[in-house]
Amino acid sequence: MTYPTLAAFCRAVSIRPSTLTPQLQHLEQDVQGQLLIRGQHGHRMRLTDFGEKVLAVASPYADQLGACDAHGRRNEGRDRRSVTGT
């Protein structure tokens, strides 16, 4: 929520809004509720009350998922070296 809009977030992490928006919509469908009020016309995006609750529940797992992702990237590098013999 440090970015004023989804577009600003997308620019910062070098992804297209057309990539992020469907993923966010699918997530909202999966959890059966709106998570964000999108920023428009000088108003920052913000979490809905439901989004705040989801974030509170999911936050402890974000660090674990980040660690898993980093571990996976390290292992992929090892796998490539073993396959190529370097």
Coordinates of N, CA and C in Angstrom, one line a residue, residues 3-4 8 12 19 23-24 28-30 35 40-43 46 49 52-53 56-58 65 68 77 80 83 86:
Y3 N 2.2 2.4 -2.6 CA 2.0 3.1 -3.9 C 0.6 3.7 -4.0
P4 N 0.5 4.8 -4.7 CA -0.8 5.5 -4.7 C -1.8 4.8 -5.7
A8 N 1.2 2.7 -10.5 CA 2.5 3.1 -9.9 C 3.2 1.9 -9.4
A12 N 6.9 0.4 -10.7 CA 8.0 0.2 -9.8 C 8.5 -1.3 -9.9
T19 N -1.3 -7.4 -16.6 CA -0.8 -8.7 -16.0 C -1.4 -8.8 -14.6
Q23 N -4.9 -11.0 -12.2 CA -4.5 -11.8 -11.0 C -5.2 -11.3 -9.7
L24 N -5.3 -10.0 -9.6 CA -6.0 -9.4 -8.5 C -7.5 -9.7 -8.5
E28 N -9.6 -11.8 -5.7 CA -10.8 -11.3 -5.1 C -11.9 -12.3 -5.3
Q29 N -12.0 -13.0 -6.4 CA -13.0 -14.0 -6.6 C -12.7 -15.2 -5.6
D30 N -11.5 -15.6 -5.5 CA -11.1 -16.7 -4.6 C -11.5 -16.4 -3.1
L35 N -10.8 -6.5 -2.3 CA -9.6 -6.2 -1.4 C -9.2 -4.8 -1.5
Q40 N -8.0 6.7 -7.8 CA -8.5 7.4 -9.0 C -8.6 8.9 -8.7
H41 N -8.4 9.7 -9.7 CA -8.6 11.2 -9.6 C -8.1 11.8 -8.4
G42 N -6.8 11.6 -8.1 CA -6.1 12.2 -7.0 C -6.4 11.5 -5.7
H43 N -7.1 10.3 -5.7 CA -7.3 9.6 -4.4 C -6.4 8.3 -4.5
R46 N -6.6 2.1 -1.6 CA -6.6 1.7 -0.2 C -7.2 0.4 0.0
D49 N -12.1 -2.8 4.2 CA -12.1 -3.4 5.5 C -11.8 -4.9 5.4
E52 N -8.1 -5.4 4.6 CA -7.3 -5.3 5.9 C -7.3 -6.6 6.6
K53 N -8.4 -7.2 6.7 CA -8.5 -8.5 7.4 C -7.7 -9.6 6.7
A56 N -4.0 -9.0 7.3 CA -3.6 -9.4 8.6 C -3.4 -10.9 8.7
V57 N -4.3 -11.6 8.1 CA -4.2 -13.1 8.1 C -3.0 -13.6 7.3
A58 N -2.8 -13.0 6.1 CA -1.8 -13.4 5.2 C -0.4 -13.0 5.4
L65 N 6.6 -17.3 2.1 CA 6.6 -17.5 0.7 C 7.8 -16.9 0.0
C68 N 10.7 -19.2 0.5 CA 10.5 -20.4 -0.4 C 10.9 -20.0 -1.9
G77 N 19.4 -22.5 -9.9 CA 20.7 -22.2 -10.3 C 21.6 -23.4 -10.2
R80 N 20.7 -26.0 -12.9 CA 21.3 -25.6 -14.2 C 22.7 -26.0 -14.3
V83 N 23.2 -29.7 -14.7 CA 22.8 -30.2 -16.0 C 23.9 -29.9 -17.1
T86 N 28.7 -27.4 -15.3 CA 29.6 -26.3 -14.8 C 29.4 -26.1 -13.3

